[in-house]
Tab-separated table of C-alpha atoms and ligand atoms in Angstrom:
chain	number	residue	atom	x	y	z
V	1	MET	CA	-0.074	0.039	0.115
V	2	LEU	CA	1.403	3.410	-1.029
V	3	ASN	CA	2.106	5.905	1.685
V	4	ILE	CA	3.516	9.202	-0.414
V	5	LYS	CA	4.637	10.546	2.943
V	6	ASP	CA	6.782	7.967	4.980
V	7	LEU	CA	9.514	10.001	5.229
V	8	SER	CA	11.893	6.842	5.987
V	9	VAL	CA	12.088	5.685	3.014
V	10	ALA	CA	11.879	8.828	1.197
V	11	PHE	CA	14.730	10.015	3.109
V	12	SER	CA	16.378	5.947	3.081
V	13	SER	CA	19.280	7.205	0.808
V	14	LYS	CA	20.242	10.109	2.795
V	15	SER	CA	22.949	11.339	5.376
V	16	ASP	CA	22.091	13.597	8.506
V	17	PHE	CA	24.640	15.723	6.933
V	18	ASP	CA	22.781	15.859	3.410
V	19	LEU	CA	19.170	15.937	5.114
V	20	LYS	CA	21.161	18.985	6.631
V	21	ARG	CA	22.184	20.901	3.598
V	22	ALA	CA	18.977	20.757	1.926
V	23	ASN	CA	17.054	21.590	5.338
V	24	LEU	CA	18.994	25.239	5.326
V	25	LEU	CA	18.703	25.966	1.267
V	26	PHE	CA	15.403	25.190	1.383
V	27	LYS	CA	14.612	27.465	4.470
V	28	ILE	CA	16.334	29.904	1.831
V	29	LEU	CA	14.323	29.281	-0.640
V	30	SER	CA	11.485	29.275	-0.013
V	31	ASN	CA	11.330	32.620	1.110
V	32	PRO	CA	10.173	34.481	-2.463
V	33	VAL	CA	12.307	37.716	-1.518
V	34	ILE	CA	15.359	36.367	0.049
V	35	ASN	CA	14.585	34.416	-3.274
V	36	LYS	CA	14.943	37.081	-5.124
V	37	ILE	CA	17.812	39.031	-4.383
V	38	GLY	CA	19.829	35.816	-4.317
V	39	ALA	CA	18.815	35.068	-7.137
V	40	THR	CA	19.903	38.600	-8.648
V	41	LEU	CA	23.456	39.553	-6.422
V	42	THR	CA	23.903	35.838	-8.416
V	43	GLN	CA	23.139	37.165	-11.724
V	44	LYS	CA	25.310	40.312	-10.166
V	45	ALA	CA	28.546	38.093	-9.059
V	46	LEU	CA	28.864	36.603	-12.353
V	47	ASP	CA	28.356	39.817	-14.822
V	48	PHE	CA	31.065	41.186	-12.304
V	49	ASN	CA	32.911	37.827	-12.794
V	50	LEU	CA	32.973	37.726	-8.950
V	51	PRO	CA	34.650	34.048	-8.197
V	52	ILE	CA	31.400	32.162	-6.719
V	53	GLU	CA	31.485	29.293	-7.797
V	54	PRO	CA	32.953	27.288	-5.008
V	55	LEU	CA	29.795	28.786	-2.901
V	56	ILE	CA	27.137	27.100	-5.678
V	57	LEU	CA	29.089	24.356	-5.589
V	58	SER	CA	28.543	23.061	-2.286
V	59	THR	CA	24.512	24.916	-2.580
V	60	ILE	CA	21.906	24.813	-4.859
V	61	TYR	CA	24.714	22.264	-6.711
V	62	GLN	CA	25.069	20.184	-5.186
V	63	GLN	CA	21.544	19.868	-4.017
V	64	PHE	CA	20.215	19.891	-7.826
V	65	VAL	CA	22.488	19.120	-10.155
V	66	GLY	CA	24.388	15.463	-10.199
V	67	GLY	CA	27.424	16.009	-11.501
V	68	THR	CA	29.783	17.868	-14.333
V	69	SER	CA	29.487	15.181	-16.693
V	70	PRO	CA	26.655	11.787	-17.189
V	71	GLN	CA	30.669	10.235	-15.861
V	72	LYS	CA	30.131	12.504	-12.495
V	73	CYS	CA	26.765	11.305	-11.826
V	74	ILE	CA	26.877	7.241	-11.548
V	75	SER	CA	27.080	7.154	-8.649
V	76	SER	CA	23.425	8.467	-8.314
V	77	ILE	CA	22.458	6.786	-10.923
V	78	ASN	CA	23.108	3.754	-8.667
V	79	LYS	CA	21.765	5.039	-5.832
V	80	LEU	CA	18.361	5.608	-7.484
V	81	SER	CA	18.724	2.203	-9.311
V	82	THR	CA	18.825	0.037	-6.025
V	83	TYR	CA	15.694	2.273	-4.956
V	84	ASN	CA	13.754	0.922	-8.454
V	85	ILE	CA	14.618	4.356	-9.776
V	86	GLN	CA	14.775	5.440	-12.871
V	87	THR	CA	17.680	8.587	-14.222
V	88	VAL	CA	16.914	10.749	-17.053
V	89	LEU	CA	19.693	12.836	-17.459
V	90	ASP	CA	19.361	16.313	-18.710
V	91	TYR	CA	21.945	17.976	-20.516
V	92	SER	CA	21.349	21.692	-18.491
V	93	VAL	CA	23.870	23.917	-20.141
V	94	GLU	CA	22.305	26.438	-22.500
V	95	ALA	CA	23.800	26.192	-26.205
V	96	LYS	CA	25.491	28.734	-27.637
V	97	ALA	CA	23.325	29.838	-29.904
V	98	SER	CA	25.261	29.507	-33.469
V	99	ASN	CA	24.504	26.533	-34.807
V	100	LYS	CA	28.405	25.881	-33.749
V	101	GLY	CA	26.763	25.860	-30.058
V	102	PHE	CA	24.049	23.417	-31.723
V	103	ASP	CA	26.177	20.668	-33.100
V	104	GLN	CA	27.962	20.619	-29.555
V	105	THR	CA	24.642	19.935	-28.112
V	106	LEU	CA	24.261	17.595	-30.514
V	107	ASN	CA	27.743	15.893	-29.916
V	108	GLU	CA	26.497	16.035	-26.348
V	109	ILE	CA	23.380	14.402	-25.503
V	110	SER	CA	24.993	11.632	-29.183
V	111	GLU	CA	27.380	10.573	-26.845
V	112	LEU	CA	24.648	10.483	-23.851
V	113	ILE	CA	22.841	8.338	-25.857
V	114	ASP	CA	26.093	6.274	-25.477
V	115	PHE	CA	26.157	6.070	-22.167
V	116	SER	CA	22.766	5.608	-21.392
V	117	LYS	CA	22.423	2.420	-23.483
V	118	ASN	CA	24.942	0.873	-21.087
V	119	HIS	CA	23.291	1.194	-18.113
V	120	PRO	CA	19.898	-0.750	-17.751
V	121	SER	CA	17.670	2.749	-15.456
V	122	LEU	CA	18.791	4.815	-18.454
V	123	THR	CA	15.604	4.214	-20.056
V	124	PHE	CA	15.155	8.376	-21.462
V	125	THR	CA	16.516	11.071	-22.425
V	126	VAL	CA	15.853	14.459	-23.257
V	127	VAL	CA	16.466	17.757	-25.419
V	128	LYS	CA	15.147	21.777	-25.487
V	129	MET	CA	14.652	22.896	-29.094
V	130	THR	CA	16.731	25.927	-28.074
V	131	GLY	CA	19.312	23.693	-27.687
V	132	ILE	CA	19.821	22.934	-31.081
V	133	ALA	CA	17.546	25.437	-32.459
V	134	HIS	CA	18.105	29.489	-33.298
V	135	PHE	CA	15.341	31.076	-30.240
V	136	LYS	CA	14.187	33.413	-34.067
V	137	ILE	CA	13.767	31.164	-36.352
V	138	LEU	CA	11.035	28.749	-34.095
V	139	GLN	CA	10.133	31.964	-32.451
V	140	LYS	CA	9.328	32.968	-36.514
V	141	LEU	CA	7.617	29.742	-37.405
V	142	SER	CA	5.467	30.648	-34.374
V	143	LYS	CA	3.893	33.738	-35.849
V	144	ASN	CA	3.596	32.083	-39.628
V	145	GLU	CA	6.014	34.015	-40.772
V	146	ILE	CA	7.708	32.825	-44.312
V	147	LEU	CA	12.107	32.403	-43.381
V	148	ASN	CA	14.434	33.976	-45.396
V	149	THR	CA	17.220	31.375	-46.961
V	150	ASN	CA	19.696	30.793	-44.912
V	151	GLU	CA	17.131	30.497	-42.305
V	152	LYS	CA	15.694	27.636	-44.180
V	153	GLU	CA	18.855	26.462	-44.132
V	154	ASP	CA	19.173	26.513	-40.791
V	155	TRP	CA	16.080	25.386	-39.681
V	156	SER	CA	16.237	22.298	-41.588
V	157	ASN	CA	19.799	21.567	-39.911
V	158	SER	CA	17.803	22.163	-36.544
V	159	ILE	CA	15.461	18.799	-37.322
V	160	LYS	CA	18.353	17.148	-38.844
V	161	ARG	CA	19.594	17.323	-35.483
V	162	LEU	CA	17.005	16.702	-34.181
V	163	ASP	CA	15.822	13.483	-35.939
V	164	ILE	CA	19.651	12.108	-35.140
V	165	LEU	CA	18.826	12.078	-32.064
V	166	CYS	CA	15.840	10.706	-32.042
V	167	GLN	CA	16.461	8.405	-34.131
V	168	LYS	CA	19.164	7.317	-32.169
V	169	ALA	CA	18.073	7.103	-29.187
V	170	LEU	CA	15.458	4.803	-30.921
V	171	ASP	CA	18.096	2.234	-31.828
V	172	ASN	CA	19.573	1.974	-29.141
V	173	ASN	CA	16.116	1.315	-27.078
V	174	LEU	CA	15.017	4.395	-25.387
V	175	ASN	CA	12.315	6.696	-24.980
V	176	PHE	CA	13.074	10.852	-26.274
V	177	PHE	CA	11.307	13.694	-23.857
V	178	ILE	CA	11.175	16.253	-25.883
V	179	ASP	CA	10.885	20.091	-23.683
V	180	ALA	CA	8.302	22.563	-23.482
V	181	GLU	CA	9.654	26.617	-24.036
V	182	GLU	CA	8.096	29.020	-23.956
V	183	THR	CA	4.781	30.148	-25.846
V	184	TRP	CA	6.327	32.547	-28.206
V	185	ILE	CA	7.859	29.405	-29.742
V	186	GLN	CA	6.048	26.473	-28.428
V	187	LYS	CA	4.200	25.984	-32.141
V	188	ALA	CA	6.681	25.938	-33.938
V	189	ILE	CA	7.661	22.892	-31.178
V	190	ASP	CA	4.159	21.109	-31.230
V	191	GLU	CA	4.205	20.759	-34.601
V	192	ILE	CA	7.862	19.184	-35.314
V	193	ALA	CA	7.035	17.405	-32.173
V	194	GLN	CA	4.356	16.066	-33.883
V	195	LYS	CA	6.496	14.841	-36.832
V	196	MET	CA	8.821	13.480	-34.580
V	197	MET	CA	5.951	11.191	-33.129
V	198	LEU	CA	4.330	10.702	-36.293
V	199	LYS	CA	7.632	9.181	-38.176
V	200	TYR	CA	9.113	7.162	-34.347
V	201	ASN	CA	6.071	5.757	-32.559
V	202	THR	CA	4.431	3.368	-34.492
V	203	LYS	CA	5.217	0.892	-33.208
V	204	GLN	CA	5.001	1.642	-29.598
V	205	ALA	CA	5.807	5.484	-27.523
V	206	ARG	CA	8.962	6.085	-28.154
V	207	VAL	CA	8.768	10.708	-28.707
V	208	PHE	CA	7.339	12.378	-25.990
V	209	THR	CA	6.480	15.610	-26.119
V	210	THR	CA	5.303	17.692	-23.471
V	211	PHE	CA	2.296	19.714	-22.542
V	212	GLN	CA	2.489	22.528	-20.354
V	213	MET	CA	-0.363	22.236	-18.384
V	214	TYR	CA	-1.046	26.616	-17.357
V	215	ARG	CA	-2.220	27.625	-20.935
V	216	ASN	CA	-5.502	27.985	-20.754
V	217	ASP	CA	-5.546	26.248	-25.105
V	218	ARG	CA	-4.620	22.705	-23.975
V	219	LEU	CA	-6.679	20.799	-23.507
V	220	ASP	CA	-8.315	21.240	-26.576
V	221	TYR	CA	-5.077	20.430	-28.367
V	222	LEU	CA	-5.000	17.457	-26.256
V	223	ASN	CA	-7.647	16.195	-27.536
V	224	GLN	CA	-6.646	16.834	-30.700
V	225	SER	CA	-3.497	15.618	-30.668
V	226	ILE	CA	-4.836	12.031	-29.675
V	227	GLN	CA	-7.067	12.743	-32.490
V	228	HIS	CA	-4.049	13.006	-35.119
V	229	ALA	CA	-2.648	10.274	-33.552
V	230	LYS	CA	-4.944	7.472	-33.870
V	231	ASP	CA	-6.180	9.079	-37.219
V	232	ASN	CA	-2.463	8.624	-38.155
V	233	ASN	CA	-1.317	5.485	-36.147
V	234	TYR	CA	1.106	6.705	-34.404
V	235	PHE	CA	1.513	6.217	-31.022
V	236	PHE	CA	0.861	9.501	-28.935
V	237	ALA	CA	3.669	10.006	-26.312
V	238	VAL	CA	3.484	13.140	-23.428
V	239	LYS	CA	5.274	14.106	-19.878
V	240	LEU	CA	2.621	16.361	-18.471
V	241	VAL	CA	3.991	19.650	-16.341
V	242	ARG	CA	1.772	22.054	-14.966
V	243	GLY	CA	4.778	25.017	-16.760
V	244	ALA	CA	7.951	26.812	-15.788
V	245	TYR	CA	7.823	30.071	-17.088
V	246	LEU	CA	4.626	31.400	-15.640
V	247	GLU	CA	6.256	34.848	-14.736
V	248	GLN	CA	8.228	35.371	-18.064
V	249	GLU	CA	5.599	34.841	-19.576
V	250	ASN	CA	2.459	36.581	-17.601
V	251	GLU	CA	5.348	40.016	-17.879
V	252	ARG	CA	5.460	39.896	-21.190
V	253	ALA	CA	2.020	39.516	-22.109
V	254	ARG	CA	1.407	42.814	-19.804
V	255	GLN	CA	4.600	44.379	-21.717
V	256	PHE	CA	3.526	43.357	-25.260
V	257	SER	CA	-0.604	44.103	-24.169
V	258	TYR	CA	-1.641	40.756	-25.278
V	259	LYS	CA	-3.545	38.650	-23.488
V	260	THR	CA	-2.052	36.466	-21.275
V	261	PRO	CA	-1.903	32.213	-22.745
V	262	MET	CA	-1.740	31.709	-18.607
V	263	ASN	CA	-4.555	30.266	-16.771
V	264	PRO	CA	-5.448	32.738	-14.525
V	265	THR	CA	-4.944	30.586	-11.393
V	266	LYS	CA	-3.311	27.782	-9.786
V	267	ASP	CA	-7.366	26.609	-8.767
V	268	LYS	CA	-7.422	26.517	-12.808
V	269	THR	CA	-3.976	25.171	-13.986
V	270	ASP	CA	-4.065	21.958	-10.849
V	271	PHE	CA	-8.225	21.296	-12.555
V	272	CYS	CA	-6.615	21.781	-16.090
V	273	TYR	CA	-3.501	19.037	-14.968
V	274	ASP	CA	-5.680	17.157	-13.679
V	275	LYS	CA	-8.013	16.792	-16.883
V	276	ALA	CA	-5.308	16.020	-19.169
V	277	VAL	CA	-4.362	13.399	-16.982
V	278	GLU	CA	-8.359	11.733	-17.123
V	279	VAL	CA	-8.295	12.094	-21.028
V	280	CYS	CA	-4.619	10.357	-21.417
V	281	LEU	CA	-6.089	7.640	-19.422
V	282	GLU	CA	-9.231	7.039	-21.937
V	283	SER	CA	-6.704	6.991	-24.448
V	284	LEU	CA	-3.940	5.100	-22.685
V	285	LYS	CA	-4.542	2.139	-25.745
V	286	HIS	CA	-2.997	5.396	-28.158
V	287	THR	CA	-1.403	6.823	-25.536
V	288	SER	CA	2.004	7.326	-23.206
V	289	PHE	CA	2.284	9.709	-20.501
V	290	CYS	CA	4.800	10.758	-17.798
V	291	LEU	CA	2.963	12.967	-15.365
V	292	ALA	CA	6.374	14.629	-13.764
V	293	SER	CA	5.557	16.562	-11.323
V	294	HIS	CA	6.362	17.292	-7.696
V	295	ASN	CA	2.042	17.725	-6.822
V	296	GLU	CA	0.513	15.090	-4.877
V	297	GLU	CA	-2.448	15.476	-5.392
V	298	SER	CA	-2.136	14.874	-8.824
V	299	THR	CA	-0.088	11.768	-7.823
V	300	LEU	CA	-2.492	10.355	-5.850
V	301	LYS	CA	-5.161	11.023	-7.583
V	302	LEU	CA	-3.620	9.325	-10.297
V	303	VAL	CA	-2.118	6.637	-8.466
V	304	ASN	CA	-6.068	5.813	-6.876
V	305	TYR	CA	-7.257	5.850	-10.481
V	306	MET	CA	-4.757	2.970	-11.263
V	307	LYS	CA	-6.288	0.938	-7.903
V	308	GLN	CA	-10.167	1.428	-9.166
V	309	ASN	CA	-9.657	0.468	-12.307
V	310	ASN	CA	-7.269	-2.887	-11.623
V	311	LEU	CA	-3.549	-1.440	-13.676
V	312	GLU	CA	-1.154	-2.597	-12.481
V	313	ASN	CA	1.206	-0.236	-10.763
V	314	ASN	CA	4.217	-0.161	-13.358
V	315	HIS	CA	1.677	0.194	-16.153
V	316	PRO	CA	4.240	0.585	-19.516
V	317	HIS	CA	2.233	3.520	-20.664
V	318	ILE	CA	2.046	5.762	-17.657
V	319	SER	CA	5.271	6.701	-15.727
V	320	PHE	CA	6.023	9.579	-13.126
V	321	ALA	CA	8.802	12.058	-12.959
V	322	GLN	CA	10.069	14.468	-10.216
V	323	LEU	CA	13.506	16.500	-10.378
V	324	TYR	CA	16.516	15.117	-8.844
V	325	GLY	CA	16.860	16.937	-5.567
V	326	MET	CA	13.138	17.185	-5.028
V	327	SER	CA	10.291	15.279	-3.381
V	328	ASP	CA	12.255	12.690	-3.113
V	329	HIS	CA	9.092	11.643	-0.794
V	330	ILE	CA	7.945	11.204	-3.680
V	331	SER	CA	9.698	9.813	-6.226
V	332	TYR	CA	11.125	7.297	-2.805
V	333	ASN	CA	7.689	5.930	-1.958
V	334	LEU	CA	6.470	5.439	-5.685
V	335	ALA	CA	9.260	3.148	-6.689
V	336	LYS	CA	9.267	1.136	-3.678
V	337	SER	CA	5.424	0.532	-4.652
V	338	LYS	CA	6.374	-0.302	-8.172
V	339	PHE	CA	5.644	2.561	-9.958
V	340	ARG	CA	7.469	3.369	-13.293
V	341	THR	CA	9.481	6.653	-11.174
V	342	LEU	CA	11.922	8.668	-13.321
V	343	LYS	CA	14.301	10.951	-11.526
V	344	TYR	CA	15.612	13.967	-14.343
V	345	ILE	CA	19.128	14.328	-13.241
V	346	PRO	CA	20.114	18.144	-15.167
V	347	TYR	CA	24.561	17.887	-15.815
V	348	GLY	CA	27.388	19.875	-16.759
V	349	PRO	CA	30.192	22.778	-15.588
V	350	VAL	CA	29.041	24.379	-12.893
V	351	ASN	CA	29.282	27.513	-14.180
V	352	ASP	CA	27.587	26.872	-17.631
V	353	VAL	CA	24.086	25.150	-15.223
V	354	ILE	CA	24.039	28.696	-13.367
V	355	PRO	CA	21.097	29.879	-15.689
V	356	TYR	CA	19.159	26.385	-15.208
V	357	LEU	CA	19.842	27.085	-11.132
V	358	MET	CA	18.308	30.156	-11.606
V	359	ARG	CA	15.718	29.389	-13.824
V	360	ARG	CA	15.057	26.459	-10.838
V	361	ALA	CA	15.348	29.963	-7.976
V	362	GLU	CA	12.499	31.888	-10.118
V	363	GLU	CA	10.627	29.109	-10.628
V	364	ASN	CA	10.839	28.502	-6.883
V	365	VAL	CA	8.847	31.870	-6.837
V	366	SER	CA	5.534	29.991	-8.217
V	367	MET	CA	5.754	27.027	-5.423
V	368	THR	CA	6.774	28.833	-2.654
V	369	GLY	CA	3.736	26.718	-1.282
V	370	GLN	CA	6.359	23.509	-2.563
V	371	MET	CA	9.449	24.833	-0.625
V	372	SER	CA	7.552	24.551	2.158
V	373	ARG	CA	6.122	21.863	2.204
V	374	GLU	CA	10.363	20.120	1.150
V	375	LEU	CA	11.071	22.070	4.743
V	376	GLY	CA	8.766	20.818	6.111
V	377	TYR	CA	9.314	17.031	5.628
V	378	LEU	CA	12.982	17.915	5.709
V	379	GLN	CA	12.792	18.805	9.946
V	380	GLU	CA	10.303	16.437	10.344
V	381	GLU	CA	12.585	13.946	9.037
V	382	LEU	CA	15.526	15.389	10.905
V	383	GLN	CA	13.206	15.030	13.966
V	384	ARG	CA	12.348	11.727	13.655
V	385	ARG	CA	15.838	10.643	13.630
V	386	LYS	CA	16.711	12.727	16.667
V	387	ASN	CA	14.002	10.843	18.619
V	388	ILE	CA	15.071	7.438	17.782
V	389	ASN	CA	19.400	8.291	18.919
S	1	FAD	C1	10.661	16.160	-14.662
S	1	FAD	C2	9.875	17.700	-14.795
S	1	FAD	C3	9.809	17.851	-15.898
S	1	FAD	C4	9.828	19.488	-16.585
S	1	FAD	N1	9.743	19.366	-17.722
S	1	FAD	C5	9.264	20.475	-17.922
S	1	FAD	C6	9.540	21.478	-19.627
S	1	FAD	O1	9.541	20.497	-20.104
S	1	FAD	N2	8.833	22.235	-19.716
S	1	FAD	C7	8.564	22.643	-18.742
S	1	FAD	O2	7.725	24.179	-18.690
S	1	FAD	N3	8.127	23.288	-17.253
S	1	FAD	C8	8.672	21.704	-16.523
S	1	FAD	N4	8.730	21.066	-16.291
S	1	FAD	C9	8.448	22.162	-15.145
S	1	FAD	C10	7.283	21.581	-14.798
S	1	FAD	O3	6.377	22.552	-15.530
S	1	FAD	C11	6.685	22.730	-13.156
S	1	FAD	O4	7.018	24.126	-13.662
S	1	FAD	C12	7.005	21.745	-12.070
S	1	FAD	O5	7.383	20.511	-11.715
S	1	FAD	C13	5.966	22.742	-10.474
S	1	FAD	O6	4.868	21.844	-10.742
S	1	FAD	P1	4.442	21.136	-10.233
S	1	FAD	O7	3.254	20.591	-10.373
S	1	FAD	O8	5.255	20.121	-10.213
S	1	FAD	O9	4.101	22.295	-8.651
S	1	FAD	P2	2.970	22.196	-8.118
S	1	FAD	O10	3.680	23.636	-7.658
S	1	FAD	O11	2.136	22.280	-8.259
S	1	FAD	O12	2.480	23.854	-9.015
S	1	FAD	C14	3.000	24.946	-9.621
S	1	FAD	C15	3.131	25.905	-10.252
S	1	FAD	O13	1.559	25.877	-11.138
S	1	FAD	C16	2.227	26.167	-11.650
S	1	FAD	N5	1.183	27.801	-11.466
S	1	FAD	C17	1.157	28.468	-9.776
S	1	FAD	N6	0.806	29.662	-9.319
S	1	FAD	C18	-0.197	29.725	-11.049
S	1	FAD	C19	-1.317	31.041	-11.265
S	1	FAD	N7	-1.541	31.444	-10.160
S	1	FAD	N8	-1.205	31.111	-12.525
S	1	FAD	C20	-1.126	29.835	-12.930
S	1	FAD	N9	-1.044	28.565	-12.442
S	1	FAD	C21	0.071	28.951	-12.045
S	1	FAD	C22	3.289	27.247	-12.515
S	1	FAD	O14	2.527	26.529	-13.767
S	1	FAD	C23	3.727	26.407	-11.482
S	1	FAD	O15	4.976	26.594	-12.134
S	1	FAD	C24	9.233	19.484	-15.166
S	1	FAD	C25	8.664	19.582	-14.404
S	1	FAD	C26	9.368	17.944	-13.812
S	1	FAD	C27	9.382	17.619	-12.786
């Protein structure tokens, strides 16, 4: 029987020192004011080339990043694997916006696929389109603007990069996530993701698109996408997230005076998220989905649905995912009950993953409730250990 709040399971892999460090960090992150000031100071320190690397390395980097390379993540991967948790290594370096930078990302992920095929607990790989394509081109395509000759060539090269990676993942028996990004480039990403699913998901779900349910248009698009897959005989596969760019999205809508594409409230996003899960479940024969969330209610709703409908816990079309360093109580307890559980482990050199960490910090502002909850669990576990010693 699953008890998501069994903290002895949740933190079984953590030493007292790990817990105390995390406790301090989440105390800082759960305070939106300190969080914002910290992010601003970090940016300023970077702008002035101040030596803040050691500080970052021993704090947020250790908590949220697996290591500088896939090889350096091995101990984390193995540890998770002993608890039945699979790893998704996420190359979290923001690409230099040049064809050379995109080719570097291609090589890095291609090597990651080679690395993954030797590790049974690495069953997924992941790409961000802005790591292999020009943001401006994605934006132009999303606005249905015509590309000039050079842009056409650049875009064709980006499609080739994605295609090489999908093919290589498939050849090595891996699944492939395409992350979702800002709404003003997402239409182009959605279209290319759909093309890849059409090409690679004919026999089983391999390529997964990502839907952000904080968007007010996604439920309709989800229904259309499932229908498209049924009409064209391929498996629809989706990673369901709430969405990581809430602040930027609302800010941009204000700045350019258009109606925000975001849901008006958190409750509405929660409703849309859970509804999306229901929609996928209704078409489970043709659909695979990953519940990528730290939300306890959404997780338990799906777990209960599976139980009520006699779906086995390790159903091949359903998986759960959380980010490294967060919501271990969900990951470890799900995995203990044999649900397919994935942990996204970001990796990359310290300075290069700072933009990722800054996004984490910024994003934390829109989920401070979650940070306080993490903090509460850490303190409860520290107290529990103190009591039994
Ligand atoms: C494995 C994994 C992969 C991910 N991949 C992606 C990705 O590809 N693209 C991406 O964008 N994000 C991605 N995310 C991040 C994700 O979108 C969320 O930002 C994060 O997981 C927090 O949402 P939650 O469901 O975990 O938790 P909750 O704490 O329940 O939800 C917080 C989220 O609710 C939404 N929200 C908060 N306040 C409001 C409001 N006032 N109005 C409307 N909505 C609101 C925001 O999306 C916020 O992030 C990923 C997350 C995970 C765990």
